[in-house]
Amino acid sequence: MGTLTRTLLKVAFNRLLQLVIMILVLSFITFLLMKVTPGDPIRTILKVDEMVTSTTDEAVLLEEFGFDQPIYTQYGQWLWNVVQFDLGESLITKKPVLEMIFSRLPATLALAFGGLGILLLISIPLGMLGAIYENKWPDYMSRILAFIGSSIPSFWLGLLLIYFFSLKLNVLPVSGRGTLAHYILPSITLGIAMAPMYIRLLRERLIGIQTSSYIEAAMARGISRSRIFWFHTFRGSLIPILTLFGLSIGSLLGGITVVEIIFSWPGMGQLIVDAIMQRDYPVIQGYILVVGLLVVVTNMMVDFIYTVVNPQMKQ
């Protein structure tokens, strides 16, 4: 077995171990917080069913859903069901939680990839311009744009884009998902919200590498500037960018929730907001579990990419 294979297996094992620990801690804390927050799902169910609320009705539902059991018993039962790939049923809609989440997950992932595409189109050119033309007008322009982007809340930017491109110009749809045009405004909103930190980091990293000794040595050997930039400077700057992406994946999913609500995007954002408002515990727990898995899997993929971008990781 080669060194690279052993490294990848070690990374995979460590990440899987972290996944198990994280899910246990996160799910239990969430389970506990849901029990102590104001609101009663039983009363919500009775209201939805338009039943006359009585102590007997509440007691029956409490026993049916196991809410009369101690919290550690409820959590243990939920965890045992999760091991069997059963996230339970929604207290409100009576639909399987796994089915509800997976029906919304593709839309959320599609929007995430759209936002990442806009992020790359914005951050890479502006970060490169700031580094190549340090302390000149392109650098000032990139820094000003990054400052403006970081100062605008995503919900305000989304409403602004809707106002101009949908209401005034009538060139892009306001909400929904269907054609490619429906992706443009939500993706731009999501991408611009995340781009400033990547612009600043890429600029600072490129400037730092350009003044390093091994870049000067490469120039002394007569290697062309373009080759030095793409194969040494730019490639070396990708490590902190990948690290930042792995750390910000949780913020990305949180930002998607806001964008989905603004543009009525049929993803998991509206699903979790409705579940929180209705105290739909199984849906909330299932959502947190799936998001936790996405975060850990994404970080695992970033670790694997490290070995490609940085050959020293193979050692």
PDB file of C-alpha atoms in Angstrom:
ATOM      1  CA  MET A   1       0.000   0.000   0.000  1.00  0.00           C
ATOM      2  CA  GLY A   2       1.448   3.350  -1.093  1.00  0.00           C
ATOM      3  CA  THR A   3       2.079   6.353   1.115  1.00  0.00           C
ATOM      4  CA  LEU A   4      -0.660   8.384  -0.572  1.00  0.00           C
ATOM      5  CA  THR A   5      -3.210   5.601  -0.084  1.00  0.00           C
ATOM      6  CA  ARG A   6      -2.347   5.253   3.600  1.00  0.00           C
ATOM      7  CA  THR A   7      -2.630   9.028   4.011  1.00  0.00           C
ATOM      8  CA  LEU A   8      -6.056   9.111   2.372  1.00  0.00           C
ATOM      9  CA  LEU A   9      -7.293   6.178   4.452  1.00  0.00           C
ATOM     10  CA  LYS A  10      -6.024   7.838   7.624  1.00  0.00           C
ATOM     11  CA  VAL A  11      -7.781  11.083   6.714  1.00  0.00           C
ATOM     12  CA  ALA A  12     -10.989   9.212   5.914  1.00  0.00           C
ATOM     13  CA  PHE A  13     -10.902   7.319   9.224  1.00  0.00           C
ATOM     14  CA  ASN A  14     -10.259  10.493  11.230  1.00  0.00           C
ATOM     15  CA  ARG A  15     -13.086  12.301   9.474  1.00  0.00           C
ATOM     16  CA  LEU A  16     -15.501   9.429  10.024  1.00  0.00           C
ATOM     17  CA  LEU A  17     -14.601   9.377  13.703  1.00  0.00           C
ATOM     18  CA  GLN A  18     -15.148  13.141  13.877  1.00  0.00           C
ATOM     19  CA  LEU A  19     -18.461  12.663  12.098  1.00  0.00           C
ATOM     20  CA  VAL A  20     -19.739  10.209  14.679  1.00  0.00           C
ATOM     21  CA  ILE A  21     -18.642  12.393  17.609  1.00  0.00           C
ATOM     22  CA  MET A  22     -20.010  15.552  16.043  1.00  0.00           C
ATOM     23  CA  ILE A  23     -23.400  14.024  15.235  1.00  0.00           C
ATOM     24  CA  LEU A  24     -23.751  12.630  18.753  1.00  0.00           C
ATOM     25  CA  VAL A  25     -22.873  15.925  20.441  1.00  0.00           C
ATOM     26  CA  LEU A  26     -24.779  18.144  18.022  1.00  0.00           C
ATOM     27  CA  SER A  27     -27.906  16.016  17.951  1.00  0.00           C
ATOM     28  CA  PHE A  28     -28.079  15.694  21.731  1.00  0.00           C
ATOM     29  CA  ILE A  29     -27.588  19.433  22.298  1.00  0.00           C
ATOM     30  CA  THR A  30     -30.271  20.172  19.711  1.00  0.00           C
ATOM     31  CA  PHE A  31     -32.560  17.584  21.239  1.00  0.00           C
ATOM     32  CA  LEU A  32     -32.088  19.156  24.658  1.00  0.00           C
ATOM     33  CA  LEU A  33     -32.590  22.724  23.445  1.00  0.00           C
ATOM     34  CA  MET A  34     -35.811  21.830  21.655  1.00  0.00           C
ATOM     35  CA  LYS A  35     -37.221  20.491  24.905  1.00  0.00           C
ATOM     36  CA  VAL A  36     -36.491  23.656  26.886  1.00  0.00           C
ATOM     37  CA  THR A  37     -37.495  26.262  24.284  1.00  0.00           C
ATOM     38  CA  PRO A  38     -40.995  27.804  24.471  1.00  0.00           C
ATOM     39  CA  GLY A  39     -43.691  26.160  22.380  1.00  0.00           C
ATOM     40  CA  ASP A  40     -45.598  22.924  22.416  1.00  0.00           C
ATOM     41  CA  PRO A  41     -45.786  20.684  19.321  1.00  0.00           C
ATOM     42  CA  ILE A  42     -48.764  18.838  20.765  1.00  0.00           C
ATOM     43  CA  ARG A  43     -50.869  21.996  20.830  1.00  0.00           C
ATOM     44  CA  THR A  44     -49.696  22.756  17.298  1.00  0.00           C
ATOM     45  CA  ILE A  45     -50.864  19.333  16.129  1.00  0.00           C
ATOM     46  CA  LEU A  46     -54.226  19.724  17.827  1.00  0.00           C
ATOM     47  CA  LYS A  47     -54.641  23.138  16.246  1.00  0.00           C
ATOM     48  CA  VAL A  48     -53.786  21.793  12.790  1.00  0.00           C
ATOM     49  CA  ASP A  49     -56.235  18.929  13.210  1.00  0.00           C
ATOM     50  CA  GLU A  50     -58.893  21.412  14.376  1.00  0.00           C
ATOM     51  CA  MET A  51     -59.658  19.335  17.435  1.00  0.00           C
ATOM     52  CA  VAL A  52     -61.047  20.579  20.709  1.00  0.00           C
ATOM     53  CA  THR A  53     -58.012  20.658  22.954  1.00  0.00           C
ATOM     54  CA  SER A  54     -58.376  18.772  26.186  1.00  0.00           C
ATOM     55  CA  THR A  55     -56.069  17.249  28.746  1.00  0.00           C
ATOM     56  CA  THR A  56     -57.018  13.781  27.543  1.00  0.00           C
ATOM     57  CA  ASP A  57     -56.187  14.598  23.910  1.00  0.00           C
ATOM     58  CA  GLU A  58     -52.805  15.989  24.905  1.00  0.00           C
ATOM     59  CA  ALA A  59     -52.024  12.969  27.088  1.00  0.00           C
ATOM     60  CA  VAL A  60     -52.862  10.584  24.242  1.00  0.00           C
ATOM     61  CA  LEU A  61     -50.562  12.384  21.809  1.00  0.00           C
ATOM     62  CA  LEU A  62     -47.812  12.682  24.396  1.00  0.00           C
ATOM     63  CA  GLU A  63     -47.848   8.915  24.828  1.00  0.00           C
ATOM     64  CA  GLU A  64     -48.163   8.278  21.082  1.00  0.00           C
ATOM     65  CA  PHE A  65     -45.048  10.301  20.237  1.00  0.00           C
ATOM     66  CA  GLY A  66     -43.153   9.227  23.365  1.00  0.00           C
ATOM     67  CA  PHE A  67     -42.958  12.765  24.757  1.00  0.00           C
ATOM     68  CA  ASP A  68     -43.984  11.459  28.174  1.00  0.00           C
ATOM     69  CA  GLN A  69     -40.703   9.533  28.422  1.00  0.00           C
ATOM     70  CA  PRO A  70     -37.488  10.947  29.975  1.00  0.00           C
ATOM     71  CA  ILE A  71     -35.366  12.929  27.548  1.00  0.00           C
ATOM     72  CA  TYR A  72     -32.540  10.382  27.512  1.00  0.00           C
ATOM     73  CA  THR A  73     -35.057   7.669  26.574  1.00  0.00           C
ATOM     74  CA  GLN A  74     -36.456   9.785  23.754  1.00  0.00           C
ATOM     75  CA  TYR A  75     -32.968  10.572  22.475  1.00  0.00           C
ATOM     76  CA  GLY A  76     -31.869   6.946  22.675  1.00  0.00           C
ATOM     77  CA  GLN A  77     -34.907   5.834  20.686  1.00  0.00           C
ATOM     78  CA  TRP A  78     -34.281   8.494  18.041  1.00  0.00           C
ATOM     79  CA  LEU A  79     -30.615   7.506  17.799  1.00  0.00           C
ATOM     80  CA  TRP A  80     -31.511   3.835  17.431  1.00  0.00           C
ATOM     81  CA  ASN A  81     -33.886   4.708  14.597  1.00  0.00           C
ATOM     82  CA  VAL A  82     -31.188   6.788  12.896  1.00  0.00           C
ATOM     83  CA  VAL A  83     -28.846   3.803  12.922  1.00  0.00           C
ATOM     84  CA  GLN A  84     -31.573   1.993  10.978  1.00  0.00           C
ATOM     85  CA  PHE A  85     -31.829   4.949   8.520  1.00  0.00           C
ATOM     86  CA  ASP A  86     -35.180   5.984   9.936  1.00  0.00           C
ATOM     87  CA  LEU A  87     -35.523   9.674  10.810  1.00  0.00           C
ATOM     88  CA  GLY A  88     -39.141   9.279  11.826  1.00  0.00           C
ATOM     89  CA  GLU A  89     -42.214  11.111  10.578  1.00  0.00           C
ATOM     90  CA  SER A  90     -43.140  14.779  10.658  1.00  0.00           C
ATOM     91  CA  LEU A  91     -45.457  15.615  13.531  1.00  0.00           C
ATOM     92  CA  ILE A  92     -47.444  17.962  11.297  1.00  0.00           C
ATOM     93  CA  THR A  93     -47.544  16.418   7.800  1.00  0.00           C
ATOM     94  CA  LYS A  94     -47.133  12.755   8.885  1.00  0.00           C
ATOM     95  CA  LYS A  95     -44.654  12.279   6.022  1.00  0.00           C
ATOM     96  CA  PRO A  96     -41.301  10.506   6.455  1.00  0.00           C
ATOM     97  CA  VAL A  97     -38.638  13.049   7.391  1.00  0.00           C
ATOM     98  CA  LEU A  98     -36.045  11.444   5.102  1.00  0.00           C
ATOM     99  CA  GLU A  99     -38.408  11.775   2.147  1.00  0.00           C
ATOM    100  CA  MET A 100     -39.164  15.421   2.971  1.00  0.00           C
ATOM    101  CA  ILE A 101     -35.475  16.344   3.226  1.00  0.00           C
ATOM    102  CA  PHE A 102     -34.345  14.460   0.122  1.00  0.00           C
ATOM    103  CA  SER A 103     -37.137  16.043  -1.917  1.00  0.00           C
ATOM    104  CA  ARG A 104     -35.714  19.500  -1.051  1.00  0.00           C
ATOM    105  CA  LEU A 105     -31.990  18.661  -0.924  1.00  0.00           C
ATOM    106  CA  PRO A 106     -31.325  18.724  -4.720  1.00  0.00           C
ATOM    107  CA  ALA A 107     -32.656  22.285  -4.975  1.00  0.00           C
ATOM    108  CA  THR A 108     -30.447  23.435  -2.096  1.00  0.00           C
ATOM    109  CA  LEU A 109     -27.343  21.762  -3.551  1.00  0.00           C
ATOM    110  CA  ALA A 110     -28.064  23.233  -6.991  1.00  0.00           C
ATOM    111  CA  LEU A 111     -28.258  26.713  -5.500  1.00  0.00           C
ATOM    112  CA  ALA A 112     -25.074  26.097  -3.505  1.00  0.00           C
ATOM    113  CA  PHE A 113     -23.155  25.186  -6.673  1.00  0.00           C
ATOM    114  CA  GLY A 114     -24.593  28.237  -8.414  1.00  0.00           C
ATOM    115  CA  GLY A 115     -23.439  30.474  -5.572  1.00  0.00           C
ATOM    116  CA  LEU A 116     -19.984  28.873  -5.603  1.00  0.00           C
ATOM    117  CA  GLY A 117     -19.731  29.496  -9.338  1.00  0.00           C
ATOM    118  CA  ILE A 118     -20.478  33.192  -8.859  1.00  0.00           C
ATOM    119  CA  LEU A 119     -18.054  33.242  -5.927  1.00  0.00           C
ATOM    120  CA  LEU A 120     -15.214  31.956  -8.120  1.00  0.00           C
ATOM    121  CA  LEU A 121     -16.067  34.331 -10.981  1.00  0.00           C
ATOM    122  CA  ILE A 122     -15.867  37.282  -8.588  1.00  0.00           C
ATOM    123  CA  SER A 123     -13.156  36.419  -6.069  1.00  0.00           C
ATOM    124  CA  ILE A 124     -10.442  34.925  -8.299  1.00  0.00           C
ATOM    125  CA  PRO A 125     -10.189  37.804 -10.848  1.00  0.00           C
ATOM    126  CA  LEU A 126     -10.466  40.527  -8.189  1.00  0.00           C
ATOM    127  CA  GLY A 127      -8.007  38.784  -5.870  1.00  0.00           C
ATOM    128  CA  MET A 128      -5.515  38.349  -8.713  1.00  0.00           C
ATOM    129  CA  LEU A 129      -5.891  41.967  -9.831  1.00  0.00           C
ATOM    130  CA  GLY A 130      -5.275  43.181  -6.286  1.00  0.00           C
ATOM    131  CA  ALA A 131      -2.089  41.114  -6.019  1.00  0.00           C
ATOM    132  CA  ILE A 132      -0.659  41.799  -9.484  1.00  0.00           C
ATOM    133  CA  TYR A 133      -1.335  45.547  -9.327  1.00  0.00           C
ATOM    134  CA  GLU A 134      -0.605  46.039  -5.635  1.00  0.00           C
ATOM    135  CA  ASN A 135      -1.245  49.619  -4.448  1.00  0.00           C
ATOM    136  CA  LYS A 136      -2.468  50.657  -7.902  1.00  0.00           C
ATOM    137  CA  TRP A 137      -5.983  51.495  -9.073  1.00  0.00           C
ATOM    138  CA  PRO A 138      -7.001  47.856  -9.865  1.00  0.00           C
ATOM    139  CA  ASP A 139      -5.958  46.924  -6.322  1.00  0.00           C
ATOM    140  CA  TYR A 140      -7.927  49.821  -4.863  1.00  0.00           C
ATOM    141  CA  MET A 141     -10.939  48.862  -6.973  1.00  0.00           C
ATOM    142  CA  SER A 142     -10.875  45.231  -5.808  1.00  0.00           C
ATOM    143  CA  ARG A 143     -10.557  46.278  -2.168  1.00  0.00           C
ATOM    144  CA  ILE A 144     -13.424  48.772  -2.469  1.00  0.00           C
ATOM    145  CA  LEU A 145     -15.662  46.173  -4.105  1.00  0.00           C
ATOM    146  CA  ALA A 146     -14.771  43.655  -1.391  1.00  0.00           C
ATOM    147  CA  PHE A 147     -15.580  46.226   1.290  1.00  0.00           C
ATOM    148  CA  ILE A 148     -18.933  47.049  -0.315  1.00  0.00           C
ATOM    149  CA  GLY A 149     -19.785  43.374  -0.706  1.00  0.00           C
ATOM    150  CA  SER A 150     -19.020  42.617   2.932  1.00  0.00           C
ATOM    151  CA  SER A 151     -21.131  45.597   4.057  1.00  0.00           C
ATOM    152  CA  ILE A 152     -24.325  44.575   2.250  1.00  0.00           C
ATOM    153  CA  PRO A 153     -26.574  42.053   4.053  1.00  0.00           C
ATOM    154  CA  SER A 154     -27.578  39.197   1.778  1.00  0.00           C
ATOM    155  CA  PHE A 155     -31.308  39.688   2.377  1.00  0.00           C
ATOM    156  CA  TRP A 156     -31.060  43.386   1.392  1.00  0.00           C
ATOM    157  CA  LEU A 157     -28.996  42.548  -1.688  1.00  0.00           C
ATOM    158  CA  GLY A 158     -31.550  39.936  -2.741  1.00  0.00           C
ATOM    159  CA  LEU A 159     -34.428  42.386  -2.424  1.00  0.00           C
ATOM    160  CA  LEU A 160     -32.414  44.999  -4.337  1.00  0.00           C
ATOM    161  CA  LEU A 161     -31.761  42.583  -7.202  1.00  0.00           C
ATOM    162  CA  ILE A 162     -35.429  41.616  -7.310  1.00  0.00           C
ATOM    163  CA  TYR A 163     -36.441  45.276  -7.441  1.00  0.00           C
ATOM    164  CA  PHE A 164     -34.168  46.192 -10.363  1.00  0.00           C
ATOM    165  CA  PHE A 165     -34.014  43.041 -12.503  1.00  0.00           C
ATOM    166  CA  SER A 166     -37.492  41.643 -11.867  1.00  0.00           C
ATOM    167  CA  LEU A 167     -39.782  44.567 -11.105  1.00  0.00           C
ATOM    168  CA  LYS A 168     -38.141  47.428 -12.995  1.00  0.00           C
ATOM    169  CA  LEU A 169     -36.419  45.737 -15.936  1.00  0.00           C
ATOM    170  CA  ASN A 170     -38.597  42.590 -15.956  1.00  0.00           C
ATOM    171  CA  VAL A 171     -35.777  40.461 -17.345  1.00  0.00           C
ATOM    172  CA  LEU A 172     -35.429  37.830 -14.612  1.00  0.00           C
ATOM    173  CA  PRO A 173     -38.022  35.868 -12.606  1.00  0.00           C
ATOM    174  CA  VAL A 174     -38.733  36.886  -9.039  1.00  0.00           C
ATOM    175  CA  SER A 175     -39.017  33.456  -7.463  1.00  0.00           C
ATOM    176  CA  GLY A 176     -39.326  29.736  -8.038  1.00  0.00           C
ATOM    177  CA  ARG A 177     -37.118  27.178  -9.724  1.00  0.00           C
ATOM    178  CA  GLY A 178     -37.371  25.862 -13.255  1.00  0.00           C
ATOM    179  CA  THR A 179     -35.251  27.458 -15.951  1.00  0.00           C
ATOM    180  CA  LEU A 180     -31.673  28.675 -15.885  1.00  0.00           C
ATOM    181  CA  ALA A 181     -32.940  32.241 -15.417  1.00  0.00           C
ATOM    182  CA  HIS A 182     -34.339  31.295 -12.000  1.00  0.00           C
ATOM    183  CA  TYR A 183     -30.795  30.518 -10.786  1.00  0.00           C
ATOM    184  CA  ILE A 184     -29.232  33.871 -11.664  1.00  0.00           C
ATOM    185  CA  LEU A 185     -30.484  36.216  -8.925  1.00  0.00           C
ATOM    186  CA  PRO A 186     -30.258  33.699  -6.022  1.00  0.00           C
ATOM    187  CA  SER A 187     -26.785  32.597  -7.114  1.00  0.00           C
ATOM    188  CA  ILE A 188     -25.550  36.185  -7.427  1.00  0.00           C
ATOM    189  CA  THR A 189     -26.943  37.022  -3.986  1.00  0.00           C
ATOM    190  CA  LEU A 190     -25.248  34.016  -2.415  1.00  0.00           C
ATOM    191  CA  GLY A 191     -21.957  34.461  -4.279  1.00  0.00           C
ATOM    192  CA  ILE A 192     -21.562  38.171  -3.531  1.00  0.00           C
ATOM    193  CA  ALA A 193     -22.265  37.582   0.153  1.00  0.00           C
ATOM    194  CA  MET A 194     -19.322  35.143   0.406  1.00  0.00           C
ATOM    195  CA  ALA A 195     -16.875  36.679  -2.093  1.00  0.00           C
ATOM    196  CA  PRO A 196     -15.261  39.487  -0.007  1.00  0.00           C
ATOM    197  CA  MET A 197     -13.410  37.198   2.419  1.00  0.00           C
ATOM    198  CA  TYR A 198     -12.036  35.121  -0.476  1.00  0.00           C
ATOM    199  CA  ILE A 199     -10.931  38.240  -2.379  1.00  0.00           C
ATOM    200  CA  ARG A 200      -8.962  39.525   0.603  1.00  0.00           C
ATOM    201  CA  LEU A 201      -7.438  36.156   1.444  1.00  0.00           C
ATOM    202  CA  LEU A 202      -6.389  35.393  -2.155  1.00  0.00           C
ATOM    203  CA  ARG A 203      -4.880  38.855  -2.588  1.00  0.00           C
ATOM    204  CA  GLU A 204      -2.860  38.663   0.641  1.00  0.00           C
ATOM    205  CA  ARG A 205      -1.711  35.120  -0.082  1.00  0.00           C
ATOM    206  CA  LEU A 206      -0.602  35.943  -3.647  1.00  0.00           C
ATOM    207  CA  ILE A 207       1.318  39.010  -2.472  1.00  0.00           C
ATOM    208  CA  GLY A 208       3.030  36.986   0.238  1.00  0.00           C
ATOM    209  CA  ILE A 209       4.077  34.208  -2.138  1.00  0.00           C
ATOM    210  CA  GLN A 210       5.341  36.615  -4.812  1.00  0.00           C
ATOM    211  CA  THR A 211       7.976  37.913  -2.400  1.00  0.00           C
ATOM    212  CA  SER A 212       9.076  34.480  -1.180  1.00  0.00           C
ATOM    213  CA  SER A 213      12.547  33.114  -1.802  1.00  0.00           C
ATOM    214  CA  TYR A 214      11.527  30.150  -3.973  1.00  0.00           C
ATOM    215  CA  ILE A 215       9.706  32.476  -6.395  1.00  0.00           C
ATOM    216  CA  GLU A 216      12.832  34.603  -6.679  1.00  0.00           C
ATOM    217  CA  ALA A 217      14.853  31.435  -7.303  1.00  0.00           C
ATOM    218  CA  ALA A 218      12.441  30.363 -10.054  1.00  0.00           C
ATOM    219  CA  MET A 219      12.788  33.764 -11.724  1.00  0.00           C
ATOM    220  CA  ALA A 220      16.571  33.511 -11.486  1.00  0.00           C
ATOM    221  CA  ARG A 221      16.429  30.203 -13.368  1.00  0.00           C
ATOM    222  CA  GLY A 222      14.727  31.986 -16.268  1.00  0.00           C
ATOM    223  CA  ILE A 223      11.257  30.475 -15.859  1.00  0.00           C
ATOM    224  CA  SER A 224       8.601  32.626 -17.516  1.00  0.00           C
ATOM    225  CA  ARG A 225       6.500  34.884 -15.325  1.00  0.00           C
ATOM    226  CA  SER A 226       3.246  33.310 -16.492  1.00  0.00           C
ATOM    227  CA  ARG A 227       4.432  29.802 -15.608  1.00  0.00           C
ATOM    228  CA  ILE A 228       5.702  30.988 -12.221  1.00  0.00           C
ATOM    229  CA  PHE A 229       2.376  32.637 -11.491  1.00  0.00           C
ATOM    230  CA  TRP A 230       0.106  29.731 -12.425  1.00  0.00           C
ATOM    231  CA  PHE A 231       2.230  26.768 -11.321  1.00  0.00           C
ATOM    232  CA  HIS A 232       3.848  28.249  -8.210  1.00  0.00           C
ATOM    233  CA  THR A 233       2.227  31.446  -6.958  1.00  0.00           C
ATOM    234  CA  PHE A 234      -1.427  30.715  -7.721  1.00  0.00           C
ATOM    235  CA  ARG A 235      -1.206  27.020  -6.855  1.00  0.00           C
ATOM    236  CA  GLY A 236       0.459  27.810  -3.535  1.00  0.00           C
ATOM    237  CA  SER A 237      -2.315  30.267  -2.672  1.00  0.00           C
ATOM    238  CA  LEU A 238      -5.019  27.604  -2.989  1.00  0.00           C
ATOM    239  CA  ILE A 239      -4.233  25.935   0.342  1.00  0.00           C
ATOM    240  CA  PRO A 240      -5.664  28.704   2.575  1.00  0.00           C
ATOM    241  CA  ILE A 241      -8.544  29.171   0.125  1.00  0.00           C
ATOM    242  CA  LEU A 242      -9.475  25.501   0.504  1.00  0.00           C
ATOM    243  CA  THR A 243      -9.116  25.776   4.269  1.00  0.00           C
ATOM    244  CA  LEU A 244     -11.423  28.799   4.329  1.00  0.00           C
ATOM    245  CA  PHE A 245     -13.958  26.972   2.188  1.00  0.00           C
ATOM    246  CA  GLY A 246     -13.972  24.010   4.545  1.00  0.00           C
ATOM    247  CA  LEU A 247     -14.482  26.331   7.515  1.00  0.00           C
ATOM    248  CA  SER A 248     -17.198  28.397   5.818  1.00  0.00           C
ATOM    249  CA  ILE A 249     -19.375  25.553   4.496  1.00  0.00           C
ATOM    250  CA  GLY A 250     -21.631  25.935   7.531  1.00  0.00           C
ATOM    251  CA  SER A 251     -22.024  29.665   6.833  1.00  0.00           C
ATOM    252  CA  LEU A 252     -22.784  28.820   3.210  1.00  0.00           C
ATOM    253  CA  LEU A 253     -25.662  26.557   4.215  1.00  0.00           C
ATOM    254  CA  GLY A 254     -26.924  29.201   6.634  1.00  0.00           C
ATOM    255  CA  GLY A 255     -26.790  31.847   3.917  1.00  0.00           C
ATOM    256  CA  ILE A 256     -28.662  29.564   1.545  1.00  0.00           C
ATOM    257  CA  THR A 257     -31.560  29.431   4.009  1.00  0.00           C
ATOM    258  CA  VAL A 258     -31.965  33.228   3.888  1.00  0.00           C
ATOM    259  CA  VAL A 259     -31.649  33.339   0.093  1.00  0.00           C
ATOM    260  CA  GLU A 260     -34.136  30.502  -0.367  1.00  0.00           C
ATOM    261  CA  ILE A 261     -36.750  32.304   1.699  1.00  0.00           C
ATOM    262  CA  ILE A 262     -36.272  35.598  -0.177  1.00  0.00           C
ATOM    263  CA  PHE A 263     -36.600  33.991  -3.608  1.00  0.00           C
ATOM    264  CA  SER A 264     -39.162  31.321  -2.584  1.00  0.00           C
ATOM    265  CA  TRP A 265     -36.618  28.687  -3.584  1.00  0.00           C
ATOM    266  CA  PRO A 266     -37.995  25.167  -2.997  1.00  0.00           C
ATOM    267  CA  GLY A 267     -35.033  23.974  -0.951  1.00  0.00           C
ATOM    268  CA  MET A 268     -34.457  23.000   2.648  1.00  0.00           C
ATOM    269  CA  GLY A 269     -34.510  26.595   3.904  1.00  0.00           C
ATOM    270  CA  GLN A 270     -38.274  27.009   4.002  1.00  0.00           C
ATOM    271  CA  LEU A 271     -38.624  23.455   5.297  1.00  0.00           C
ATOM    272  CA  ILE A 272     -36.502  24.097   8.391  1.00  0.00           C
ATOM    273  CA  VAL A 273     -38.068  27.499   9.072  1.00  0.00           C
ATOM    274  CA  ASP A 274     -41.558  25.968   9.022  1.00  0.00           C
ATOM    275  CA  ALA A 275     -40.364  23.080  11.207  1.00  0.00           C
ATOM    276  CA  ILE A 276     -38.927  25.484  13.804  1.00  0.00           C
ATOM    277  CA  MET A 277     -42.085  27.603  13.867  1.00  0.00           C
ATOM    278  CA  GLN A 278     -44.245  24.502  14.319  1.00  0.00           C
ATOM    279  CA  ARG A 279     -41.860  22.763  16.743  1.00  0.00           C
ATOM    280  CA  ASP A 280     -41.688  19.795  14.368  1.00  0.00           C
ATOM    281  CA  TYR A 281     -38.921  17.998  16.295  1.00  0.00           C
ATOM    282  CA  PRO A 282     -38.262  15.078  13.910  1.00  0.00           C
ATOM    283  CA  VAL A 283     -37.807  17.406  10.923  1.00  0.00           C
ATOM    284  CA  ILE A 284     -35.459  19.693  12.879  1.00  0.00           C
ATOM    285  CA  GLN A 285     -33.363  16.746  14.054  1.00  0.00           C
ATOM    286  CA  GLY A 286     -33.260  15.258  10.568  1.00  0.00           C
ATOM    287  CA  TYR A 287     -32.232  18.576   9.040  1.00  0.00           C
ATOM    288  CA  ILE A 288     -29.383  19.033  11.520  1.00  0.00           C
ATOM    289  CA  LEU A 289     -28.199  15.481  10.890  1.00  0.00           C
ATOM    290  CA  VAL A 290     -28.137  15.943   7.102  1.00  0.00           C
ATOM    291  CA  VAL A 291     -26.427  19.352   7.306  1.00  0.00           C
ATOM    292  CA  GLY A 292     -23.841  17.905   9.685  1.00  0.00           C
ATOM    293  CA  LEU A 293     -23.137  15.123   7.216  1.00  0.00           C
ATOM    294  CA  LEU A 294     -22.765  17.633   4.378  1.00  0.00           C
ATOM    295  CA  VAL A 295     -20.283  19.705   6.384  1.00  0.00           C
ATOM    296  CA  VAL A 296     -18.131  16.718   7.346  1.00  0.00           C
ATOM    297  CA  VAL A 297     -18.204  15.179   3.849  1.00  0.00           C
ATOM    298  CA  THR A 298     -17.237  18.528   2.313  1.00  0.00           C
ATOM    299  CA  ASN A 299     -14.315  18.900   4.711  1.00  0.00           C
ATOM    300  CA  MET A 300     -13.237  15.353   3.901  1.00  0.00           C
ATOM    301  CA  MET A 301     -13.221  16.218   0.197  1.00  0.00           C
ATOM    302  CA  VAL A 302     -11.154  19.326   0.956  1.00  0.00           C
ATOM    303  CA  ASP A 303      -8.595  17.163   2.769  1.00  0.00           C
ATOM    304  CA  PHE A 304      -8.351  14.901  -0.265  1.00  0.00           C
ATOM    305  CA  ILE A 305      -7.890  17.887  -2.586  1.00  0.00           C
ATOM    306  CA  TYR A 306      -5.012  19.024  -0.363  1.00  0.00           C
ATOM    307  CA  THR A 307      -2.999  16.026  -1.496  1.00  0.00           C
ATOM    308  CA  VAL A 308      -3.448  17.095  -5.128  1.00  0.00           C
ATOM    309  CA  VAL A 309      -2.783  20.822  -4.700  1.00  0.00           C
ATOM    310  CA  ASN A 310       0.085  20.413  -2.217  1.00  0.00           C
ATOM    311  CA  PRO A 311       2.373  17.441  -3.012  1.00  0.00           C
ATOM    312  CA  GLN A 312       4.016  17.790   0.416  1.00  0.00           C
ATOM    313  CA  MET A 313       0.755  16.504   1.973  1.00  0.00           C
ATOM    314  CA  LYS A 314       1.551  13.097   0.442  1.00  0.00           C
ATOM    315  CA  GLN A 315       4.468  12.807   2.838  1.00  0.00           C
TER     316      GLN A 315
END
